[in-house]
mmCIF file of C-alpha atoms in Angstrom:
data_model
loop_
_atom_site.group_PDB
_atom_site.id
_atom_site.type_symbol
_atom_site.label_atom_id
_atom_site.label_comp_id
_atom_site.label_asym_id
_atom_site.label_seq_id
_atom_site.Cartn_x
_atom_site.Cartn_y
_atom_site.Cartn_z
ATOM 1 C CA MET A 1 69.763 80.833 149.614
ATOM 2 C CA THR A 2 71.616 77.173 149.160
ATOM 3 C CA ALA A 3 75.178 76.806 148.944
ATOM 4 C CA ARG A 4 74.249 75.224 145.389
ATOM 5 C CA ARG A 5 73.122 78.549 143.951
ATOM 6 C CA PRO A 6 74.877 81.290 143.446
ATOM 7 C CA ALA A 7 73.895 83.603 145.727
ATOM 8 C CA LEU A 8 75.075 87.100 143.500
ATOM 9 C CA SER A 9 74.502 86.938 140.086
ATOM 10 C CA GLY A 10 76.912 86.856 137.113
ATOM 11 C CA TYR A 11 74.656 89.583 135.656
ATOM 12 C CA ARG A 12 75.133 91.781 138.860
ATOM 13 C CA MET A 13 78.612 91.559 139.266
ATOM 14 C CA MET A 14 80.536 94.035 137.302
ATOM 15 C CA TRP A 15 84.181 94.750 136.079
ATOM 16 C CA LEU A 16 86.289 98.199 135.655
ATOM 17 C CA TYR A 17 88.694 98.801 133.225
ATOM 18 C CA VAL A 18 89.866 102.658 134.065
ATOM 19 C CA MET A 19 92.490 103.371 130.871
ATOM 20 C CA PHE A 20 94.332 106.350 130.614
ATOM 21 C CA ASP A 21 96.564 108.432 128.819
ATOM 22 C CA LEU A 22 98.097 111.369 130.587
ATOM 23 C CA PRO A 23 100.629 113.975 129.737
ATOM 24 C CA VAL A 24 104.168 113.316 131.131
ATOM 25 C CA GLY A 25 106.154 116.364 129.523
ATOM 26 C CA THR A 26 106.602 118.270 132.544
ATOM 27 C CA ALA A 27 107.675 117.646 136.390
ATOM 28 C CA ALA A 28 103.925 118.855 137.128
ATOM 29 C CA GLU A 29 102.199 116.738 134.878
ATOM 30 C CA ARG A 30 104.470 113.685 135.719
ATOM 31 C CA LYS A 31 103.531 114.260 139.735
ATOM 32 C CA ALA A 32 99.451 114.344 138.413
ATOM 33 C CA ALA A 33 99.660 111.152 136.633
ATOM 34 C CA ALA A 34 101.476 109.576 139.653
ATOM 35 C CA ARG A 35 98.801 110.760 141.823
ATOM 36 C CA PHE A 36 96.076 109.617 139.728
ATOM 37 C CA ARG A 37 98.070 106.219 139.592
ATOM 38 C CA LYS A 38 98.032 105.689 143.139
ATOM 39 C CA PHE A 39 94.536 107.036 143.747
ATOM 40 C CA LEU A 40 93.571 103.859 141.681
ATOM 41 C CA LEU A 41 95.705 101.358 143.851
ATOM 42 C CA ASP A 42 94.593 103.164 147.124
ATOM 43 C CA ARG A 43 90.833 102.159 145.800
ATOM 44 C CA GLY A 44 91.651 98.793 145.306
ATOM 45 C CA PHE A 45 92.259 98.875 141.164
ATOM 46 C CA GLU A 46 95.119 96.399 140.215
ATOM 47 C CA MET A 47 97.220 96.990 137.140
ATOM 48 C CA ALA A 48 96.190 94.921 134.411
ATOM 49 C CA GLN A 49 98.837 96.928 132.022
ATOM 50 C CA PHE A 50 100.459 100.081 131.728
ATOM 51 C CA SER A 51 97.755 102.965 131.994
ATOM 52 C CA VAL A 52 95.201 100.352 132.370
ATOM 53 C CA TYR A 53 93.724 99.337 135.530
ATOM 54 C CA LEU A 54 91.081 96.680 136.597
ATOM 55 C CA ARG A 55 88.484 96.447 139.713
ATOM 56 C CA PHE A 56 85.666 93.750 140.497
ATOM 57 C CA ALA A 57 82.651 95.031 141.905
ATOM 58 C CA GLU A 58 79.927 93.092 143.335
ATOM 59 C CA SER A 59 77.215 95.124 141.987
ATOM 60 C CA LYS A 60 76.146 97.677 139.657
ATOM 61 C CA GLU A 61 75.890 100.142 142.440
ATOM 62 C CA ALA A 62 79.242 99.879 143.935
ATOM 63 C CA ALA A 63 80.489 99.800 140.275
ATOM 64 C CA GLU A 64 78.837 103.239 140.150
ATOM 65 C CA THR A 65 80.389 104.279 143.575
ATOM 66 C CA HIS A 66 83.846 103.343 142.286
ATOM 67 C CA ILE A 67 83.382 105.383 138.861
ATOM 68 C CA ALA A 68 81.861 108.612 140.840
ATOM 69 C CA ARG A 69 85.044 108.796 143.148
ATOM 70 C CA ILE A 70 87.365 108.301 139.884
ATOM 71 C CA ARG A 71 85.039 111.713 138.531
ATOM 72 C CA ASP A 72 86.512 113.331 141.580
ATOM 73 C CA ALA A 73 90.337 112.532 141.036
ATOM 74 C CA LEU A 74 90.736 113.040 137.508
ATOM 75 C CA PRO A 75 93.913 115.012 136.578
ATOM 76 C CA ARG A 76 93.569 118.285 134.666
ATOM 77 C CA LYS A 77 94.691 117.037 131.657
ATOM 78 C CA GLY A 78 94.851 114.290 129.567
ATOM 79 C CA LYS A 79 92.236 111.109 128.562
ATOM 80 C CA VAL A 80 90.591 108.624 130.809
ATOM 81 C CA HIS A 81 88.200 105.735 129.641
ATOM 82 C CA ILE A 82 86.219 103.848 132.281
ATOM 83 C CA VAL A 83 84.503 100.786 131.013
ATOM 84 C CA ALA A 84 82.113 98.981 133.002
ATOM 85 C CA ILE A 85 81.193 95.467 131.729
ATOM 86 C CA THR A 86 79.404 92.042 133.534
ATOM 87 C CA ASP A 87 80.894 89.035 134.969
ATOM 88 C CA LYS A 88 79.572 87.151 132.448
ATOM 89 C CA GLN A 89 81.278 89.373 129.523
ATOM 90 C CA TYR A 90 84.522 89.450 131.629
ATOM 91 C CA GLY A 91 84.678 85.980 131.590
ATOM 92 C CA ASN A 92 84.849 86.022 127.816
ATOM 93 C CA ALA A 93 87.910 88.302 127.643
ATOM 94 C CA ARG A 94 90.783 86.509 126.068
ATOM 95 C CA ILE A 95 94.166 87.479 127.522
ATOM 96 C CA PHE A 96 97.359 86.564 125.890
ATOM 97 C CA ALA A 97 101.078 86.850 127.258
ATOM 98 C CA GLY A 98 103.041 86.684 124.465
ATOM 99 C CA ARG A 99 101.215 83.869 122.277
ATOM 100 C CA LYS A 100 99.921 82.306 125.290
ATOM 101 C CA ARG A 101 96.713 82.469 126.798
ATOM 102 C CA GLU A 102 96.366 83.425 130.042
ATOM 103 C CA ARG A 103 93.443 82.616 132.315
ATOM 104 C CA SER A 104 91.297 85.610 133.386
ATOM 105 C CA ALA A 105 91.659 86.457 137.202
ATOM 106 C CA GLY A 106 87.908 85.129 137.901
ATOM 107 C CA ASN A 107 85.817 86.836 139.873
ATOM 108 C CA PRO A 108 86.565 86.881 144.105
ATOM 109 C CA ASP A 109 85.387 84.373 146.190
ATOM 110 C CA GLN A 110 82.993 85.218 149.222
ATOM 111 C CA LEU A 111 86.430 83.772 151.294
ATOM 112 C CA ALA A 112 89.267 84.773 150.435
ATOM 113 C CA LEU A 113 91.550 82.235 152.319
ATOM 114 C CA PHE A 114 95.275 82.053 152.721
ATOM 115 C CA MET B 1 75.510 98.622 150.023
ATOM 116 C CA MET B 2 78.856 96.518 150.009
ATOM 117 C CA ALA B 3 78.369 93.045 151.177
ATOM 118 C CA GLY B 4 82.165 92.506 151.557
ATOM 119 C CA ARG B 5 84.538 89.648 151.548
ATOM 120 C CA VAL B 6 85.665 87.592 154.342
ATOM 121 C CA VAL B 7 89.373 87.213 154.687
ATOM 122 C CA GLU B 8 90.795 84.098 156.363
ATOM 123 C CA ILE B 9 94.122 83.592 157.215
ATOM 124 C CA ALA B 10 94.258 79.688 158.126
ATOM 125 C CA GLU B 11 97.455 78.704 157.697
ATOM 126 C CA ASP B 12 100.819 79.367 159.609
ATOM 127 C CA GLY B 13 103.684 81.816 158.781
ATOM 128 C CA ARG B 14 101.746 84.190 156.843
ATOM 129 C CA HIS B 15 102.433 88.016 157.393
ATOM 130 C CA LEU B 16 99.683 90.467 156.629
ATOM 131 C CA ALA B 17 100.434 94.177 155.789
ATOM 132 C CA LYS B 18 98.817 97.253 153.723
ATOM 133 C CA SER B 19 100.040 98.284 150.522
ATOM 134 C CA ARG B 20 98.384 101.133 148.989
ATOM 135 C CA GLY B 21 94.624 100.150 148.885
ATOM 136 C CA PHE B 22 95.245 96.843 149.454
ATOM 137 C CA LEU B 23 95.622 93.602 152.374
ATOM 138 C CA THR B 24 98.550 91.931 150.997
ATOM 139 C CA VAL B 25 99.267 88.783 152.459
ATOM 140 C CA SER B 26 102.796 87.173 152.300
ATOM 141 C CA ALA B 27 104.599 83.865 153.089
ATOM 142 C CA ASP B 28 108.478 83.383 153.328
ATOM 143 C CA GLY B 29 109.000 87.498 152.380
ATOM 144 C CA ALA B 30 106.891 87.044 149.043
ATOM 145 C CA GLU B 31 103.234 88.289 148.428
ATOM 146 C CA ILE B 32 101.185 85.087 147.830
ATOM 147 C CA GLY B 33 97.820 87.427 147.641
ATOM 148 C CA ARG B 34 96.018 90.732 147.883
ATOM 149 C CA VAL B 35 92.465 92.143 149.042
ATOM 150 C CA PRO B 36 91.128 95.114 148.330
ATOM 151 C CA LEU B 37 90.861 97.170 151.897
ATOM 152 C CA ASP B 38 87.547 98.381 151.081
ATOM 153 C CA ASP B 39 86.090 95.255 150.356
ATOM 154 C CA ILE B 40 86.841 93.219 153.434
ATOM 155 C CA ALA B 41 83.781 92.604 155.571
ATOM 156 C CA ALA B 42 86.261 91.125 158.398
ATOM 157 C CA VAL B 43 89.393 89.443 158.646
ATOM 158 C CA VAL B 44 89.506 86.075 160.456
ATOM 159 C CA ALA B 45 92.491 84.908 162.236
ATOM 160 C CA SER B 46 92.438 81.238 162.500
ATOM 161 C CA ALA B 47 96.085 79.994 162.192
ATOM 162 C CA HIS B 48 98.425 80.106 165.474
ATOM 163 C CA ALA B 49 101.568 81.923 163.765
ATOM 164 C CA ILE B 50 100.529 84.911 161.960
ATOM 165 C CA THR B 51 102.230 88.474 162.002
ATOM 166 C CA TYR B 52 100.678 91.628 161.749
ATOM 167 C CA SER B 53 101.510 95.197 160.618
ATOM 168 C CA ASN B 54 100.141 98.182 162.657
ATOM 169 C CA THR B 55 99.460 100.133 159.712
ATOM 170 C CA LEU B 56 96.911 97.200 158.330
ATOM 171 C CA LEU B 57 95.222 96.920 161.700
ATOM 172 C CA VAL B 58 94.806 100.670 161.968
ATOM 173 C CA ALA B 59 93.510 100.450 157.845
ATOM 174 C CA LEU B 60 91.015 98.111 159.126
ATOM 175 C CA ALA B 61 89.682 99.565 162.117
ATOM 176 C CA GLU B 62 89.264 102.743 159.876
ATOM 177 C CA ARG B 63 86.903 101.153 157.424
ATOM 178 C CA GLY B 64 85.368 99.008 160.203
ATOM 179 C CA ALA B 65 86.289 95.832 159.460
ATOM 180 C CA PRO B 66 86.851 93.603 162.451
ATOM 181 C CA LEU B 67 89.881 91.345 162.882
ATOM 182 C CA VAL B 68 88.450 88.291 164.682
ATOM 183 C CA VAL B 69 90.823 86.230 166.525
ATOM 184 C CA CYS B 70 89.923 82.686 166.630
ATOM 185 C CA GLY B 71 91.001 79.522 169.358
ATOM 186 C CA ALA B 72 90.562 76.302 168.790
ATOM 187 C CA ASN B 73 87.441 74.980 166.984
ATOM 188 C CA HIS B 74 86.830 78.444 165.253
ATOM 189 C CA ARG B 75 85.385 80.156 168.343
ATOM 190 C CA PRO B 76 86.324 83.602 168.325
ATOM 191 C CA ALA B 77 88.538 84.660 171.166
ATOM 192 C CA ALA B 78 88.818 88.233 170.657
ATOM 193 C CA VAL B 79 88.190 91.067 168.356
ATOM 194 C CA LEU B 80 90.087 94.279 167.406
ATOM 195 C CA TRP B 81 87.604 97.002 167.601
ATOM 196 C CA ALA B 82 87.574 100.310 165.908
ATOM 197 C CA ALA B 83 88.039 103.095 168.818
ATOM 198 C CA ASP B 84 85.694 105.132 167.135
ATOM 199 C CA GLY B 85 83.029 103.658 164.684
ATOM 200 C CA HIS B 86 80.485 106.013 164.263
ATOM 201 C CA HIS B 87 80.150 110.233 164.575
ATOM 202 C CA ASP B 88 77.554 109.650 167.163
ATOM 203 C CA GLN B 89 78.951 106.707 168.907
ATOM 204 C CA ALA B 90 79.005 108.408 172.742
ATOM 205 C CA GLY B 91 75.915 109.306 172.352
ATOM 206 C CA ARG B 92 74.242 105.787 171.037
ATOM 207 C CA MET B 93 76.575 104.102 173.372
ATOM 208 C CA SER B 94 74.824 106.045 176.608
ATOM 209 C CA GLU B 95 71.417 105.293 175.085
ATOM 210 C CA GLN B 96 72.247 102.045 174.892
ATOM 211 C CA ALA B 97 73.507 101.794 178.370
ATOM 212 C CA ALA B 98 70.258 103.633 179.499
ATOM 213 C CA ALA B 99 67.833 101.379 177.916
ATOM 214 C CA PRO B 100 65.217 100.333 180.361
ATOM 215 C CA LEU B 101 64.838 96.552 181.256
ATOM 216 C CA PRO B 102 61.301 96.705 179.748
ATOM 217 C CA LEU B 103 62.606 98.065 176.248
ATOM 218 C CA LYS B 104 65.105 95.365 176.034
ATOM 219 C CA LYS B 105 62.772 92.515 176.985
ATOM 220 C CA ARG B 106 60.534 93.787 174.489
ATOM 221 C CA LEU B 107 63.156 93.841 171.282
ATOM 222 C CA TRP B 108 64.338 90.377 172.829
ATOM 223 C CA ALA B 109 60.974 88.792 172.232
ATOM 224 C CA GLN B 110 61.139 90.269 168.528
ATOM 225 C CA VAL B 111 64.664 88.696 168.106
ATOM 226 C CA VAL B 112 63.606 85.465 169.374
ATOM 227 C CA SER B 113 60.269 85.356 167.289
ATOM 228 C CA ALA B 114 62.006 86.062 164.533
ATOM 229 C CA LYS B 115 64.611 83.360 165.262
ATOM 230 C CA ILE B 116 61.971 80.430 165.580
ATOM 231 C CA GLU B 117 60.393 82.122 162.222
ATOM 232 C CA SER B 118 63.543 81.754 160.495
ATOM 233 C CA GLN B 119 64.063 77.889 161.874
ATOM 234 C CA GLY B 120 60.797 77.060 160.508
ATOM 235 C CA ALA B 121 61.902 78.604 156.984
ATOM 236 C CA THR B 122 64.940 76.323 156.946
ATOM 237 C CA LEU B 123 63.075 73.301 157.690
ATOM 238 C CA GLU B 124 60.511 74.148 155.146
ATOM 239 C CA SER B 125 63.797 74.369 152.711
ATOM 240 C CA VAL B 126 65.154 71.068 153.426
ATOM 241 C CA GLY B 127 61.680 69.351 153.376
ATOM 242 C CA ALA B 128 61.015 68.597 157.225
ATOM 243 C CA PRO B 129 58.289 69.000 159.351
ATOM 244 C CA HIS B 130 57.920 72.787 159.887
ATOM 245 C CA GLU B 131 54.330 73.627 160.919
ATOM 246 C CA GLY B 132 54.778 74.137 164.799
ATOM 247 C CA PHE B 133 57.297 76.979 164.301
ATOM 248 C CA ALA B 134 55.081 79.653 163.166
ATOM 249 C CA LEU B 135 52.844 79.110 166.244
ATOM 250 C CA LEU B 136 55.665 78.842 168.794
ATOM 251 C CA ALA B 137 57.061 82.226 167.307
ATOM 252 C CA ARG B 138 53.846 83.922 167.904
ATOM 253 C CA LYS B 139 53.860 82.622 171.617
ATOM 254 C CA VAL B 140 57.069 84.510 172.555
ATOM 255 C CA ARG B 141 56.165 87.105 175.099
ATOM 256 C CA SER B 142 58.290 90.111 176.315
ATOM 257 C CA GLY B 143 62.044 88.723 177.972
ATOM 258 C CA ASP B 144 60.566 85.324 176.502
ATOM 259 C CA PRO B 145 59.656 84.077 180.299
ATOM 260 C CA ASP B 146 58.572 80.535 178.941
ATOM 261 C CA ASN B 147 61.889 79.936 177.424
ATOM 262 C CA VAL B 148 59.787 79.366 173.490
ATOM 263 C CA GLU B 149 63.478 79.664 172.538
ATOM 264 C CA ALA B 150 64.710 76.572 174.411
ATOM 265 C CA GLN B 151 61.191 74.652 173.018
ATOM 266 C CA ALA B 152 61.682 75.622 169.729
ATOM 267 C CA ALA B 153 65.668 74.575 169.537
ATOM 268 C CA ARG B 154 64.874 71.392 171.126
ATOM 269 C CA ARG B 155 62.463 70.099 168.091
ATOM 270 C CA TYR B 156 64.729 71.917 165.427
ATOM 271 C CA TRP B 157 68.025 70.291 165.811
ATOM 272 C CA PRO B 158 66.612 66.563 165.413
ATOM 273 C CA LEU B 159 64.453 67.797 162.789
ATOM 274 C CA LEU B 160 67.448 69.373 160.929
ATOM 275 C CA PHE B 161 70.258 66.947 161.642
ATOM 276 C CA GLY B 162 68.228 63.832 162.581
ATOM 277 C CA GLU B 163 67.905 62.230 166.019
ATOM 278 C CA ASP B 164 71.128 61.538 166.946
ATOM 279 C CA PHE B 165 72.586 65.204 166.643
ATOM 280 C CA ARG B 166 73.508 66.917 169.749
ATOM 281 C CA ARG B 167 74.707 70.840 169.317
ATOM 282 C CA GLU B 168 77.447 71.177 171.028
ATOM 283 C CA ARG B 169 80.234 73.893 170.572
ATOM 284 C CA ALA B 170 83.313 71.954 171.448
ATOM 285 C CA GLY B 171 82.130 68.870 168.943
ATOM 286 C CA GLY B 172 83.490 68.197 165.667
ATOM 287 C CA GLY B 173 82.036 67.521 162.297
ATOM 288 C CA VAL B 174 78.547 69.089 161.966
ATOM 289 C CA ASN B 175 79.297 71.342 165.172
ATOM 290 C CA ALA B 176 82.562 72.787 163.957
ATOM 291 C CA MET B 177 80.914 73.818 160.691
ATOM 292 C CA LEU B 178 78.267 75.389 162.383
ATOM 293 C CA ASN B 179 80.814 77.097 164.543
ATOM 294 C CA TYR B 180 82.222 78.076 161.505
ATOM 295 C CA ALA B 181 79.515 79.894 159.370
ATOM 296 C CA TYR B 182 78.322 82.240 162.750
ATOM 297 C CA THR B 183 82.008 82.326 163.413
ATOM 298 C CA VAL B 184 81.624 84.395 159.841
ATOM 299 C CA LEU B 185 78.121 85.490 160.535
ATOM 300 C CA ARG B 186 79.168 86.744 164.188
ATOM 301 C CA ALA B 187 82.018 89.113 162.468
ATOM 302 C CA GLY B 188 79.333 90.515 159.938
ATOM 303 C CA THR B 189 77.543 91.781 162.841
ATOM 304 C CA ALA B 190 79.940 92.380 164.912
ATOM 305 C CA ARG B 191 80.634 95.212 161.652
ATOM 306 C CA ALA B 192 76.894 96.450 161.763
ATOM 307 C CA ILE B 193 77.010 97.122 165.352
ATOM 308 C CA MET B 194 80.188 99.084 165.384
ATOM 309 C CA ALA B 195 79.177 100.834 162.279
ATOM 310 C CA ALA B 196 75.828 101.598 164.118
ATOM 311 C CA GLY B 197 77.584 103.423 166.989
ATOM 312 C CA LEU B 198 76.577 100.518 169.471
ATOM 313 C CA HIS B 199 78.481 98.729 171.867
ATOM 314 C CA PRO B 200 78.803 95.076 171.569
ATOM 315 C CA SER B 201 78.868 93.928 175.177
ATOM 316 C CA LEU B 202 75.682 95.923 176.247
ATOM 317 C CA GLY B 203 73.147 92.939 175.104
ATOM 318 C CA LEU B 204 69.379 92.576 175.244
ATOM 319 C CA ALA B 205 69.209 89.385 176.951
ATOM 320 C CA HIS B 206 70.219 88.952 180.887
ATOM 321 C CA ARG B 207 71.325 85.356 180.521
ATOM 322 C CA GLN B 208 74.202 86.832 178.404
ATOM 323 C CA ARG B 209 75.443 89.007 181.268
ATOM 324 C CA GLY B 210 79.655 88.442 181.156
ATOM 325 C CA ASN B 211 79.692 87.804 177.307
ATOM 326 C CA ALA B 212 82.001 90.812 175.610
ATOM 327 C CA PHE B 213 79.640 90.179 172.330
ATOM 328 C CA ALA B 214 76.369 89.906 173.775
ATOM 329 C CA LEU B 215 74.795 92.462 171.476
ATOM 330 C CA ALA B 216 76.305 90.612 168.667
ATOM 331 C CA ASP B 217 75.060 87.320 169.792
ATOM 332 C CA ASP B 218 71.873 88.774 170.169
ATOM 333 C CA LEU B 219 71.410 90.431 167.119
ATOM 334 C CA MET B 220 72.944 87.209 164.844
ATOM 335 C CA GLU B 221 70.272 84.883 166.469
ATOM 336 C CA PRO B 222 67.518 85.295 163.626
ATOM 337 C CA PHE B 223 69.865 84.720 160.999
ATOM 338 C CA ARG B 224 71.646 81.229 162.697
ATOM 339 C CA PRO B 225 68.877 79.253 160.685
ATOM 340 C CA VAL B 226 70.240 80.677 157.609
ATOM 341 C CA ALA B 227 73.818 79.786 158.481
ATOM 342 C CA ASP B 228 72.105 75.910 159.524
ATOM 343 C CA LEU B 229 70.838 75.535 155.938
ATOM 344 C CA LEU B 230 74.234 76.467 154.435
ATOM 345 C CA VAL B 231 75.507 73.438 156.676
ATOM 346 C CA HIS B 232 72.557 71.488 155.945
ATOM 347 C CA ASP B 233 73.322 71.959 152.435
ATOM 348 C CA VAL B 234 77.057 71.364 152.490
ATOM 349 C CA VAL B 235 76.640 67.808 154.732
ATOM 350 C CA SER B 236 74.140 66.884 151.975
ATOM 351 C CA GLY B 237 76.631 67.647 149.486
ATOM 352 C CA GLY B 238 78.909 64.806 151.219
ATOM 353 C CA ALA B 239 80.892 67.127 153.495
ATOM 354 C CA THR B 240 82.166 65.946 157.004
ATOM 355 C CA GLU B 241 84.631 68.378 158.269
ATOM 356 C CA VAL B 242 85.402 72.054 158.104
ATOM 357 C CA ASP B 243 88.119 72.339 155.296
ATOM 358 C CA ARG B 244 89.605 74.213 152.402
ATOM 359 C CA GLU B 245 86.178 72.910 150.257
ATOM 360 C CA THR B 246 83.412 73.759 152.669
ATOM 361 C CA LYS B 247 84.685 76.917 154.369
ATOM 362 C CA PRO B 248 84.181 78.962 150.810
ATOM 363 C CA GLU B 249 80.751 77.410 150.988
ATOM 364 C CA LEU B 250 80.073 78.379 154.475
ATOM 365 C CA ALA B 251 81.464 81.835 154.237
ATOM 366 C CA ARG B 252 78.738 82.633 151.493
ATOM 367 C CA ILE B 253 76.620 83.314 154.941
ATOM 368 C CA LEU B 254 76.928 87.042 154.095
ATOM 369 C CA ILE B 255 75.926 87.139 150.640
ATOM 370 C CA THR B 256 72.922 84.658 151.334
ATOM 371 C CA ASP B 257 69.932 87.339 150.122
ATOM 372 C CA MET B 258 66.986 87.577 152.433
ATOM 373 C CA SER B 259 64.130 90.034 152.012
ATOM 374 C CA SER B 260 63.129 92.936 153.827
ATOM 375 C CA GLY B 261 61.352 96.150 154.019
ATOM 376 C CA ASP B 262 63.778 97.531 151.266
ATOM 377 C CA GLY B 263 63.431 94.284 149.004
ATOM 378 C CA VAL B 264 65.593 91.386 148.816
ATOM 379 C CA SER B 265 69.317 92.163 149.981
ATOM 380 C CA PRO B 266 72.112 90.262 151.505
ATOM 381 C CA VAL B 267 72.429 89.204 154.994
ATOM 382 C CA ALA B 268 75.463 91.796 155.586
ATOM 383 C CA ALA B 269 72.986 94.570 154.489
ATOM 384 C CA CYS B 270 70.155 93.099 156.488
ATOM 385 C CA LEU B 271 72.613 92.938 159.661
ATOM 386 C CA GLU B 272 73.562 96.767 158.946
ATOM 387 C CA ARG B 273 69.794 97.922 158.892
ATOM 388 C CA LEU B 274 68.883 95.603 161.933
ATOM 389 C CA ALA B 275 71.766 96.972 164.130
ATOM 390 C CA LEU B 276 70.471 100.763 163.010
ATOM 391 C CA SER B 277 66.982 99.896 163.980
ATOM 392 C CA ALA B 278 67.912 98.862 167.249
ATOM 393 C CA ALA B 279 69.910 102.121 167.895
ATOM 394 C CA ARG B 280 66.699 103.916 167.111
ATOM 395 C CA CYS B 281 65.097 101.687 169.312
ATOM 396 C CA PHE B 282 67.630 102.849 172.232
ATOM 397 C CA ALA B 283 66.970 106.332 171.392
ATOM 398 C CA GLY B 284 63.328 105.991 171.667
ATOM 399 C CA THR B 285 62.815 106.652 167.805
ATOM 400 C CA ALA B 286 61.339 103.425 167.182
ATOM 401 C CA ARG B 287 59.299 99.987 168.221
ATOM 402 C CA LYS B 288 60.191 97.760 166.410
ATOM 403 C CA LEU B 289 63.576 96.049 165.276
ATOM 404 C CA ASP B 290 63.930 96.086 161.311
ATOM 405 C CA LEU B 291 64.178 92.066 161.206
ATOM 406 C CA PRO B 292 64.356 89.958 157.630
ATOM 407 C CA ARG B 293 61.693 87.807 156.150
ATOM 408 C CA ARG B 294 63.027 84.666 154.886
ATOM 409 C CA THR B 295 62.666 84.220 151.077
ATOM 410 C CA LEU B 296 62.273 81.271 149.301
ATOM 411 C CA PRO B 297 65.558 80.020 147.395
ATOM 412 C CA LEU B 298 66.033 82.233 144.293
ATOM 413 C CA GLU B 299 66.687 80.299 141.271
ATOM 414 C CA GLY B 300 70.277 80.934 139.590
#
């Protein structure tokens, strides 16, 4: 209720990792893989690494909605892992670029100020 | 239900565009940030020199996310509205336009009563005297002919912000902070009204004739005291103006939890339910607006 207390609990907020390994041997397979990648971008997933996409979801329900949409857009061949973790767990992730520690994205503020 | 994020463009020279599923913000030709389009509740443009791509404006309209163009002191000057917000928009708007005056007066009384109760809850939250407000809320009659709303306001502001405080729209300091929180609230209300297939200009209270956002201003009334509480907390924390520190706090208005028939939901979701219930009342299939009650602050 007040500005000092978080209105969204860190246990309700989720992060979704989508990891995929899709065949790219034929032109049709490459096309299907590109379509899936573009689908993830259109749905607001950002690339964390090649074949690993990441998205914030404000609640468990919102995460389930995203997962249902992905299921409807799965390519015919290849393997896709979807991992949902809480914001608290995401906060413990250790991210390295080379040997240097990078800060995780952090959960988005209610206000995006530019 | 998504509460959604508010995107504010507060610095000159920004260019807004769409890239795949994202709104992108660029400065000097380089991207400085992106927000998933599906997560956006509203875009508030408060800087002067901003450019937009048409593709982005279409994408926002398709998602029912209003673009609020602000003038001085964060007061909205225009809202870019989706031409087709709901599949039965034409039907609902004609019912809204045909709503008889007694119905609108009854609904207005419900809104005013809920607002006064909410003012009492805000005063209680800050430890101020609030006992008279429940009684005032019950005194509101159809159309509020006794202007109980104004009676409550005269008591409310000095109790919340002190005897010297005057609520002035053009004022700075606390007044500007209130304007800011209300602008975010109004954008969220506009989105809910659009999603319910209603027209923003056809309000409940005749006093607002000539206001293009009359219905948004009507339906947001019971939520204003929640915004007032956010401002009060920010001011208690030592803030004196609208700036980079206070804006994110005030923008939390849309994700602040309130209780309703369906349990605890953020203000953004309560606004959607309220707008849908207004559509049902105009259609004659309901008599009561779905108004939220105030909960005590959640322990976090």
